[in-house]
Amino acid sequence: MSALPAELYYAEIDASTATLAALADSADPDLPIATCPDWTLRQLATHLGRAQRWAAEIVRTRSAEFIEFRAVPDGRLPDDETARGRWLTAGAARLISALREAGEAEVWAFGELTQAGFWGRRMSHEAMVHCVDAQLACGAEISLTPELAADAIDEWLTVMSGPIFGRADPRLTALPPGRSLHIHAADPELATGGEWQLAHAGDGIHVTAEHGKADAALSGAAADVLLVLLGRKPVTDPAVRAFGDHQLLTTWLTEMSF
């Protein structure tokens, strides 16, 4: 899949952060986040606010190297509970402003130099998924844009689940040699770009955006498929359908949760 227009990512960063900020202002900060084990709502808000400021600093300074989290300005969640929502939305605004100013400038991204727009895409998905974490914990309604959910599936399968930042590719053990998976986001709004074929060939994991047969498959609306892939919903959720070798799919989902 091709990346989406930058302004769509910015709008998602803004909207998801605003939703999380509202929940952070109204819900118990010690509320457990079941989809992020050992985290509370306070810790979830801190994570997203720090991550957005970290990405903003990388982009703003056009950094060619990793920046330590502790070096990022204003990275601490305010003690004043009434200020926490504003702290979150301020971090999102800072990130969006830095991205707009950077344009196509190259910056550090997990050990490589790439266009700053990488962080627009990455942080829009980060905000979207962690907003879902808070919504699930609070019992709030969830609504994801199919186009963005499908793009997040693509980023997860092709980038974030792979050998980034010098780590070994965890997909090599999650999908045994000679085996294959098919992922299908079946939303009618997705004219193209809603299918992925994953195969473990002799030289590694190959991901292609195409229809095809596989040993196991997962199908459903993009939002539901994304949440299953990232461990936010079980594969038994009635909103998705699993086909073929269920053990293979279960192994992948267990090994590759976000």
PDB file of C-alpha atoms in Angstrom:
ATOM      1  CA  MET A   1       0.000   0.000   0.000  1.00  0.00           C
ATOM      2  CA  SER A   2       1.028   3.596  -0.576  1.00  0.00           C
ATOM      3  CA  ALA A   3       1.097   5.960   2.372  1.00  0.00           C
ATOM      4  CA  LEU A   4      -1.953   8.176   2.751  1.00  0.00           C
ATOM      5  CA  PRO A   5      -2.002  11.993   2.407  1.00  0.00           C
ATOM      6  CA  ALA A   6      -0.120  13.703   5.231  1.00  0.00           C
ATOM      7  CA  GLU A   7      -3.111  15.775   6.325  1.00  0.00           C
ATOM      8  CA  LEU A   8      -5.100  12.597   6.939  1.00  0.00           C
ATOM      9  CA  TYR A   9      -2.415  11.435   9.354  1.00  0.00           C
ATOM     10  CA  TYR A  10      -2.354  14.822  11.074  1.00  0.00           C
ATOM     11  CA  ALA A  11      -6.124  14.763  11.479  1.00  0.00           C
ATOM     12  CA  GLU A  12      -5.937  11.315  13.070  1.00  0.00           C
ATOM     13  CA  ILE A  13      -3.181  12.379  15.467  1.00  0.00           C
ATOM     14  CA  ASP A  14      -5.271  15.371  16.485  1.00  0.00           C
ATOM     15  CA  ALA A  15      -8.586  13.502  16.828  1.00  0.00           C
ATOM     16  CA  SER A  16      -7.313  10.401  18.630  1.00  0.00           C
ATOM     17  CA  THR A  17      -5.220  12.445  21.046  1.00  0.00           C
ATOM     18  CA  ALA A  18      -8.180  14.709  21.793  1.00  0.00           C
ATOM     19  CA  THR A  19     -10.349  11.673  22.542  1.00  0.00           C
ATOM     20  CA  LEU A  20      -7.718  10.194  24.840  1.00  0.00           C
ATOM     21  CA  ALA A  21      -7.271  13.588  26.505  1.00  0.00           C
ATOM     22  CA  ALA A  22     -10.986  13.771  27.263  1.00  0.00           C
ATOM     23  CA  LEU A  23     -10.876  10.312  28.812  1.00  0.00           C
ATOM     24  CA  ALA A  24      -7.765  11.220  30.811  1.00  0.00           C
ATOM     25  CA  ASP A  25      -9.611  14.249  32.179  1.00  0.00           C
ATOM     26  CA  SER A  26     -12.767  12.372  33.132  1.00  0.00           C
ATOM     27  CA  ALA A  27     -11.801   8.795  34.074  1.00  0.00           C
ATOM     28  CA  ASP A  28      -9.893   7.387  37.027  1.00  0.00           C
ATOM     29  CA  PRO A  29      -6.161   7.786  36.249  1.00  0.00           C
ATOM     30  CA  ASP A  30      -5.523   4.449  37.969  1.00  0.00           C
ATOM     31  CA  LEU A  31      -7.953   2.638  35.667  1.00  0.00           C
ATOM     32  CA  PRO A  32      -6.211  -0.557  34.428  1.00  0.00           C
ATOM     33  CA  ILE A  33      -5.653  -0.823  30.673  1.00  0.00           C
ATOM     34  CA  ALA A  34      -6.306  -4.490  29.980  1.00  0.00           C
ATOM     35  CA  THR A  35      -4.906  -4.334  26.432  1.00  0.00           C
ATOM     36  CA  CYS A  36      -1.626  -2.875  27.726  1.00  0.00           C
ATOM     37  CA  PRO A  37      -0.925  -5.176  30.688  1.00  0.00           C
ATOM     38  CA  ASP A  38       0.483  -3.488  33.803  1.00  0.00           C
ATOM     39  CA  TRP A  39      -0.449  -0.018  32.506  1.00  0.00           C
ATOM     40  CA  THR A  40      -2.977   2.372  33.978  1.00  0.00           C
ATOM     41  CA  LEU A  41      -4.744   5.186  32.154  1.00  0.00           C
ATOM     42  CA  ARG A  42      -2.166   7.571  33.617  1.00  0.00           C
ATOM     43  CA  GLN A  43       0.701   5.491  32.216  1.00  0.00           C
ATOM     44  CA  LEU A  44      -0.988   5.173  28.832  1.00  0.00           C
ATOM     45  CA  ALA A  45      -1.427   8.950  28.628  1.00  0.00           C
ATOM     46  CA  THR A  46       2.179   9.480  29.695  1.00  0.00           C
ATOM     47  CA  HIS A  47       3.426   7.062  27.051  1.00  0.00           C
ATOM     48  CA  LEU A  48       1.568   8.721  24.192  1.00  0.00           C
ATOM     49  CA  GLY A  49       2.414  12.255  25.302  1.00  0.00           C
ATOM     50  CA  ARG A  50       6.102  11.419  25.614  1.00  0.00           C
ATOM     51  CA  ALA A  51       6.176   9.516  22.325  1.00  0.00           C
ATOM     52  CA  GLN A  52       4.617  12.425  20.447  1.00  0.00           C
ATOM     53  CA  ARG A  53       7.072  14.896  21.955  1.00  0.00           C
ATOM     54  CA  TRP A  54       9.955  12.521  21.186  1.00  0.00           C
ATOM     55  CA  ALA A  55       8.936  12.199  17.538  1.00  0.00           C
ATOM     56  CA  ALA A  56       8.374  15.957  17.346  1.00  0.00           C
ATOM     57  CA  GLU A  57      11.891  16.606  18.640  1.00  0.00           C
ATOM     58  CA  ILE A  58      13.416  14.232  16.093  1.00  0.00           C
ATOM     59  CA  VAL A  59      11.536  15.959  13.294  1.00  0.00           C
ATOM     60  CA  ARG A  60      11.978  19.528  14.584  1.00  0.00           C
ATOM     61  CA  THR A  61      15.764  19.197  14.946  1.00  0.00           C
ATOM     62  CA  ARG A  62      16.102  17.113  11.749  1.00  0.00           C
ATOM     63  CA  SER A  63      18.018  14.665  13.887  1.00  0.00           C
ATOM     64  CA  ALA A  64      20.034  12.006  12.071  1.00  0.00           C
ATOM     65  CA  GLU A  65      20.482  10.061  15.314  1.00  0.00           C
ATOM     66  CA  PHE A  66      18.391   8.550  18.070  1.00  0.00           C
ATOM     67  CA  ILE A  67      17.306  11.040  20.735  1.00  0.00           C
ATOM     68  CA  GLU A  68      17.037   9.858  24.324  1.00  0.00           C
ATOM     69  CA  PHE A  69      13.561  10.104  25.776  1.00  0.00           C
ATOM     70  CA  ARG A  70      14.909  11.937  28.815  1.00  0.00           C
ATOM     71  CA  ALA A  71      16.301  14.662  26.570  1.00  0.00           C
ATOM     72  CA  VAL A  72      12.874  15.565  25.215  1.00  0.00           C
ATOM     73  CA  PRO A  73      11.436  18.808  26.633  1.00  0.00           C
ATOM     74  CA  ASP A  74       8.218  18.694  28.672  1.00  0.00           C
ATOM     75  CA  GLY A  75       8.084  14.919  28.716  1.00  0.00           C
ATOM     76  CA  ARG A  76       6.488  14.554  32.151  1.00  0.00           C
ATOM     77  CA  LEU A  77       2.758  14.174  32.703  1.00  0.00           C
ATOM     78  CA  PRO A  78       1.583  17.087  34.884  1.00  0.00           C
ATOM     79  CA  ASP A  79       0.836  16.393  38.540  1.00  0.00           C
ATOM     80  CA  ASP A  80      -2.223  18.599  38.198  1.00  0.00           C
ATOM     81  CA  GLU A  81      -4.923  16.227  36.958  1.00  0.00           C
ATOM     82  CA  THR A  82      -6.832  19.095  35.350  1.00  0.00           C
ATOM     83  CA  ALA A  83      -3.837  19.850  33.118  1.00  0.00           C
ATOM     84  CA  ARG A  84      -3.280  16.343  31.759  1.00  0.00           C
ATOM     85  CA  GLY A  85      -5.683  16.584  28.835  1.00  0.00           C
ATOM     86  CA  ARG A  86      -4.163  19.889  27.727  1.00  0.00           C
ATOM     87  CA  TRP A  87      -0.685  18.358  28.020  1.00  0.00           C
ATOM     88  CA  LEU A  88      -1.708  15.570  25.668  1.00  0.00           C
ATOM     89  CA  THR A  89      -3.261  17.826  23.037  1.00  0.00           C
ATOM     90  CA  ALA A  90      -0.289  20.196  23.231  1.00  0.00           C
ATOM     91  CA  GLY A  91       2.048  17.316  22.394  1.00  0.00           C
ATOM     92  CA  ALA A  92      -0.056  16.380  19.379  1.00  0.00           C
ATOM     93  CA  ALA A  93      -0.073  19.987  18.179  1.00  0.00           C
ATOM     94  CA  ARG A  94       3.706  20.193  18.584  1.00  0.00           C
ATOM     95  CA  LEU A  95       4.192  17.049  16.522  1.00  0.00           C
ATOM     96  CA  ILE A  96       1.851  18.152  13.734  1.00  0.00           C
ATOM     97  CA  SER A  97       3.525  21.559  13.528  1.00  0.00           C
ATOM     98  CA  ALA A  98       6.991  19.964  13.319  1.00  0.00           C
ATOM     99  CA  LEU A  99       5.858  17.591  10.589  1.00  0.00           C
ATOM    100  CA  ARG A 100       4.334  20.363   8.491  1.00  0.00           C
ATOM    101  CA  GLU A 101       7.500  22.431   8.745  1.00  0.00           C
ATOM    102  CA  ALA A 102       9.805  19.501   7.934  1.00  0.00           C
ATOM    103  CA  GLY A 103       8.098  18.474   4.708  1.00  0.00           C
ATOM    104  CA  GLU A 104      10.307  15.935   2.946  1.00  0.00           C
ATOM    105  CA  ALA A 105      13.404  16.531   5.089  1.00  0.00           C
ATOM    106  CA  GLU A 106      15.215  13.359   6.120  1.00  0.00           C
ATOM    107  CA  VAL A 107      15.353  12.373   9.798  1.00  0.00           C
ATOM    108  CA  TRP A 108      16.222   9.377  11.964  1.00  0.00           C
ATOM    109  CA  ALA A 109      13.674   6.561  12.018  1.00  0.00           C
ATOM    110  CA  PHE A 110      14.620   3.359  13.849  1.00  0.00           C
ATOM    111  CA  GLY A 111      18.201   3.276  12.675  1.00  0.00           C
ATOM    112  CA  GLU A 112      17.693   4.693   9.186  1.00  0.00           C
ATOM    113  CA  LEU A 113      17.287   8.077   7.545  1.00  0.00           C
ATOM    114  CA  THR A 114      13.959   8.615   5.858  1.00  0.00           C
ATOM    115  CA  GLN A 115      11.515  11.406   5.107  1.00  0.00           C
ATOM    116  CA  ALA A 116       9.934  13.043   8.133  1.00  0.00           C
ATOM    117  CA  GLY A 117       6.539  11.887   6.903  1.00  0.00           C
ATOM    118  CA  PHE A 118       7.421   8.464   8.326  1.00  0.00           C
ATOM    119  CA  TRP A 119       6.655   9.910  11.754  1.00  0.00           C
ATOM    120  CA  GLY A 120       3.304  11.288  10.621  1.00  0.00           C
ATOM    121  CA  ARG A 121       2.236   7.816   9.591  1.00  0.00           C
ATOM    122  CA  ARG A 122       3.797   6.084  12.607  1.00  0.00           C
ATOM    123  CA  MET A 123       2.382   8.447  15.202  1.00  0.00           C
ATOM    124  CA  SER A 124      -1.091   8.556  13.680  1.00  0.00           C
ATOM    125  CA  HIS A 125      -1.314   4.792  14.097  1.00  0.00           C
ATOM    126  CA  GLU A 126       0.210   5.019  17.572  1.00  0.00           C
ATOM    127  CA  ALA A 127      -2.381   7.561  18.664  1.00  0.00           C
ATOM    128  CA  MET A 128      -5.227   5.645  17.041  1.00  0.00           C
ATOM    129  CA  VAL A 129      -4.422   2.322  18.705  1.00  0.00           C
ATOM    130  CA  HIS A 130      -3.695   3.751  22.158  1.00  0.00           C
ATOM    131  CA  CYS A 131      -6.900   5.747  21.970  1.00  0.00           C
ATOM    132  CA  VAL A 132      -8.650   2.413  21.386  1.00  0.00           C
ATOM    133  CA  ASP A 133      -6.867   1.024  24.464  1.00  0.00           C
ATOM    134  CA  ALA A 134      -8.369   3.801  26.581  1.00  0.00           C
ATOM    135  CA  GLN A 135     -11.790   3.461  24.974  1.00  0.00           C
ATOM    136  CA  LEU A 136     -11.887  -0.274  25.637  1.00  0.00           C
ATOM    137  CA  ALA A 137     -10.931   0.293  29.268  1.00  0.00           C
ATOM    138  CA  CYS A 138     -13.587   2.984  29.693  1.00  0.00           C
ATOM    139  CA  GLY A 139     -16.294   1.155  27.786  1.00  0.00           C
ATOM    140  CA  ALA A 140     -16.458   3.923  25.191  1.00  0.00           C
ATOM    141  CA  GLU A 141     -17.556   3.476  21.601  1.00  0.00           C
ATOM    142  CA  ILE A 142     -14.817   2.768  19.051  1.00  0.00           C
ATOM    143  CA  SER A 143     -14.911   3.939  15.452  1.00  0.00           C
ATOM    144  CA  LEU A 144     -11.901   3.667  13.150  1.00  0.00           C
ATOM    145  CA  THR A 145     -11.690   4.984   9.601  1.00  0.00           C
ATOM    146  CA  PRO A 146     -11.295   1.946   7.291  1.00  0.00           C
ATOM    147  CA  GLU A 147      -8.638   3.660   5.181  1.00  0.00           C
ATOM    148  CA  LEU A 148      -6.491   4.461   8.212  1.00  0.00           C
ATOM    149  CA  ALA A 149      -7.053   1.054   9.782  1.00  0.00           C
ATOM    150  CA  ALA A 150      -5.955  -0.657   6.557  1.00  0.00           C
ATOM    151  CA  ASP A 151      -2.895   1.585   6.391  1.00  0.00           C
ATOM    152  CA  ALA A 152      -2.054   0.649   9.975  1.00  0.00           C
ATOM    153  CA  ILE A 153      -2.321  -3.044   9.040  1.00  0.00           C
ATOM    154  CA  ASP A 154       0.082  -2.423   6.176  1.00  0.00           C
ATOM    155  CA  GLU A 155       2.581  -0.582   8.383  1.00  0.00           C
ATOM    156  CA  TRP A 156       2.401  -3.326  11.000  1.00  0.00           C
ATOM    157  CA  LEU A 157       2.935  -6.174   8.547  1.00  0.00           C
ATOM    158  CA  THR A 158       5.624  -4.505   6.421  1.00  0.00           C
ATOM    159  CA  VAL A 159       7.509  -2.269   8.856  1.00  0.00           C
ATOM    160  CA  MET A 160       6.821  -2.373  12.578  1.00  0.00           C
ATOM    161  CA  SER A 161       6.663  -6.157  13.004  1.00  0.00           C
ATOM    162  CA  GLY A 162       9.891  -6.643  11.062  1.00  0.00           C
ATOM    163  CA  PRO A 163      13.619  -6.274  11.836  1.00  0.00           C
ATOM    164  CA  ILE A 164      13.615  -2.578  12.750  1.00  0.00           C
ATOM    165  CA  PHE A 165      16.308  -0.912  14.853  1.00  0.00           C
ATOM    166  CA  GLY A 166      18.774  -3.763  14.291  1.00  0.00           C
ATOM    167  CA  ARG A 167      16.680  -6.457  15.972  1.00  0.00           C
ATOM    168  CA  ALA A 168      16.252  -9.932  14.567  1.00  0.00           C
ATOM    169  CA  ASP A 169      13.070 -10.375  12.543  1.00  0.00           C
ATOM    170  CA  PRO A 170      10.537 -11.862  15.018  1.00  0.00           C
ATOM    171  CA  ARG A 171       8.310 -12.909  12.121  1.00  0.00           C
ATOM    172  CA  LEU A 172      10.777 -15.667  11.252  1.00  0.00           C
ATOM    173  CA  THR A 173       9.706 -17.680  14.293  1.00  0.00           C
ATOM    174  CA  ALA A 174       6.072 -16.554  14.233  1.00  0.00           C
ATOM    175  CA  LEU A 175       5.662 -17.912  10.686  1.00  0.00           C
ATOM    176  CA  PRO A 176       7.624 -21.164  10.131  1.00  0.00           C
ATOM    177  CA  PRO A 177       9.527 -21.797   6.874  1.00  0.00           C
ATOM    178  CA  GLY A 178       7.325 -22.748   3.979  1.00  0.00           C
ATOM    179  CA  ARG A 179       4.131 -21.469   5.615  1.00  0.00           C
ATOM    180  CA  SER A 180       1.937 -18.550   4.577  1.00  0.00           C
ATOM    181  CA  LEU A 181      -0.767 -16.211   5.870  1.00  0.00           C
ATOM    182  CA  HIS A 182      -3.379 -14.129   4.101  1.00  0.00           C
ATOM    183  CA  ILE A 183      -4.843 -10.991   5.671  1.00  0.00           C
ATOM    184  CA  HIS A 184      -7.952  -9.439   4.146  1.00  0.00           C
ATOM    185  CA  ALA A 185      -9.536  -6.100   5.078  1.00  0.00           C
ATOM    186  CA  ALA A 186     -12.865  -6.534   3.349  1.00  0.00           C
ATOM    187  CA  ASP A 187     -14.404  -3.057   3.692  1.00  0.00           C
ATOM    188  CA  PRO A 188     -16.282  -2.019   0.532  1.00  0.00           C
ATOM    189  CA  GLU A 189     -14.758   1.475   0.922  1.00  0.00           C
ATOM    190  CA  LEU A 190     -11.317   0.028   0.191  1.00  0.00           C
ATOM    191  CA  ALA A 191     -11.175  -0.085  -3.584  1.00  0.00           C
ATOM    192  CA  THR A 192      -7.561  -1.311  -3.453  1.00  0.00           C
ATOM    193  CA  GLY A 193      -4.944  -2.153  -0.869  1.00  0.00           C
ATOM    194  CA  GLY A 194      -6.960  -4.373   1.461  1.00  0.00           C
ATOM    195  CA  GLU A 195      -5.146  -7.698   1.082  1.00  0.00           C
ATOM    196  CA  TRP A 196      -1.737  -8.957   2.136  1.00  0.00           C
ATOM    197  CA  GLN A 197       0.060 -12.216   1.516  1.00  0.00           C
ATOM    198  CA  LEU A 198       2.814 -13.240   3.958  1.00  0.00           C
ATOM    199  CA  ALA A 199       5.156 -16.101   3.143  1.00  0.00           C
ATOM    200  CA  HIS A 200       8.278 -17.450   4.821  1.00  0.00           C
ATOM    201  CA  ALA A 201      10.578 -18.360   1.962  1.00  0.00           C
ATOM    202  CA  GLY A 202      14.189 -19.480   2.221  1.00  0.00           C
ATOM    203  CA  ASP A 203      15.609 -15.979   2.543  1.00  0.00           C
ATOM    204  CA  GLY A 204      13.055 -14.487   4.939  1.00  0.00           C
ATOM    205  CA  ILE A 205       9.547 -13.114   5.232  1.00  0.00           C
ATOM    206  CA  HIS A 206       7.948 -11.738   2.088  1.00  0.00           C
ATOM    207  CA  VAL A 207       4.898  -9.467   2.313  1.00  0.00           C
ATOM    208  CA  THR A 208       3.003  -8.604  -0.857  1.00  0.00           C
ATOM    209  CA  ALA A 209      -0.211  -6.637  -1.316  1.00  0.00           C
ATOM    210  CA  GLU A 210      -2.239  -9.153  -3.265  1.00  0.00           C
ATOM    211  CA  HIS A 211      -4.993 -11.734  -3.159  1.00  0.00           C
ATOM    212  CA  GLY A 212      -3.940 -15.352  -2.852  1.00  0.00           C
ATOM    213  CA  LYS A 213      -4.327 -18.697  -1.124  1.00  0.00           C
ATOM    214  CA  ALA A 214      -2.465 -19.369   2.107  1.00  0.00           C
ATOM    215  CA  ASP A 215      -2.204 -21.888   4.929  1.00  0.00           C
ATOM    216  CA  ALA A 216      -4.265 -19.608   7.164  1.00  0.00           C
ATOM    217  CA  ALA A 217      -6.278 -16.456   6.641  1.00  0.00           C
ATOM    218  CA  LEU A 218      -7.912 -13.678   8.648  1.00  0.00           C
ATOM    219  CA  SER A 219     -10.722 -11.604   7.175  1.00  0.00           C
ATOM    220  CA  GLY A 220     -13.057  -8.836   8.302  1.00  0.00           C
ATOM    221  CA  ALA A 221     -13.440  -5.084   8.365  1.00  0.00           C
ATOM    222  CA  ALA A 222     -10.081  -3.300   8.496  1.00  0.00           C
ATOM    223  CA  ALA A 223     -10.695  -1.964  12.005  1.00  0.00           C
ATOM    224  CA  ASP A 224     -11.508  -5.401  13.397  1.00  0.00           C
ATOM    225  CA  VAL A 225      -8.649  -7.130  11.594  1.00  0.00           C
ATOM    226  CA  LEU A 226      -6.217  -4.487  12.864  1.00  0.00           C
ATOM    227  CA  LEU A 227      -7.364  -4.897  16.458  1.00  0.00           C
ATOM    228  CA  VAL A 228      -7.034  -8.690  16.237  1.00  0.00           C
ATOM    229  CA  LEU A 229      -3.554  -8.425  14.718  1.00  0.00           C
ATOM    230  CA  LEU A 230      -2.456  -6.076  17.506  1.00  0.00           C
ATOM    231  CA  GLY A 231      -3.952  -8.160  20.295  1.00  0.00           C
ATOM    232  CA  ARG A 232      -6.800  -5.774  21.105  1.00  0.00           C
ATOM    233  CA  LYS A 233      -9.448  -8.326  20.124  1.00  0.00           C
ATOM    234  CA  PRO A 234      -9.356 -12.129  20.206  1.00  0.00           C
ATOM    235  CA  VAL A 235      -9.274 -14.086  16.978  1.00  0.00           C
ATOM    236  CA  THR A 236     -12.561 -15.626  18.130  1.00  0.00           C
ATOM    237  CA  ASP A 237     -14.281 -12.234  17.902  1.00  0.00           C
ATOM    238  CA  PRO A 238     -17.411 -12.651  15.744  1.00  0.00           C
ATOM    239  CA  ALA A 239     -16.471  -9.564  13.712  1.00  0.00           C
ATOM    240  CA  VAL A 240     -13.624 -11.475  12.012  1.00  0.00           C
ATOM    241  CA  ARG A 241     -13.341 -14.836  10.275  1.00  0.00           C
ATOM    242  CA  ALA A 242     -10.393 -17.209  10.470  1.00  0.00           C
ATOM    243  CA  PHE A 243      -9.746 -19.864   7.853  1.00  0.00           C
ATOM    244  CA  GLY A 244      -7.340 -22.749   7.376  1.00  0.00           C
ATOM    245  CA  ASP A 245      -4.700 -23.691   9.946  1.00  0.00           C
ATOM    246  CA  HIS A 246      -5.999 -22.047  13.128  1.00  0.00           C
ATOM    247  CA  GLN A 247      -2.924 -23.064  15.129  1.00  0.00           C
ATOM    248  CA  LEU A 248      -0.663 -21.295  12.645  1.00  0.00           C
ATOM    249  CA  LEU A 249      -2.743 -18.131  12.896  1.00  0.00           C
ATOM    250  CA  THR A 250      -2.871 -18.361  16.696  1.00  0.00           C
ATOM    251  CA  THR A 251       0.906 -18.751  16.852  1.00  0.00           C
ATOM    252  CA  TRP A 252       1.388 -15.679  14.666  1.00  0.00           C
ATOM    253  CA  LEU A 253      -0.984 -13.594  16.775  1.00  0.00           C
ATOM    254  CA  THR A 254       0.638 -14.738  20.023  1.00  0.00           C
ATOM    255  CA  GLU A 255       4.186 -14.065  18.837  1.00  0.00           C
ATOM    256  CA  MET A 256       3.429 -10.790  17.036  1.00  0.00           C
ATOM    257  CA  SER A 257       1.157  -8.859  19.408  1.00  0.00           C
ATOM    258  CA  PHE A 258       1.827  -5.097  19.666  1.00  0.00           C
TER     259      PHE A 258
END
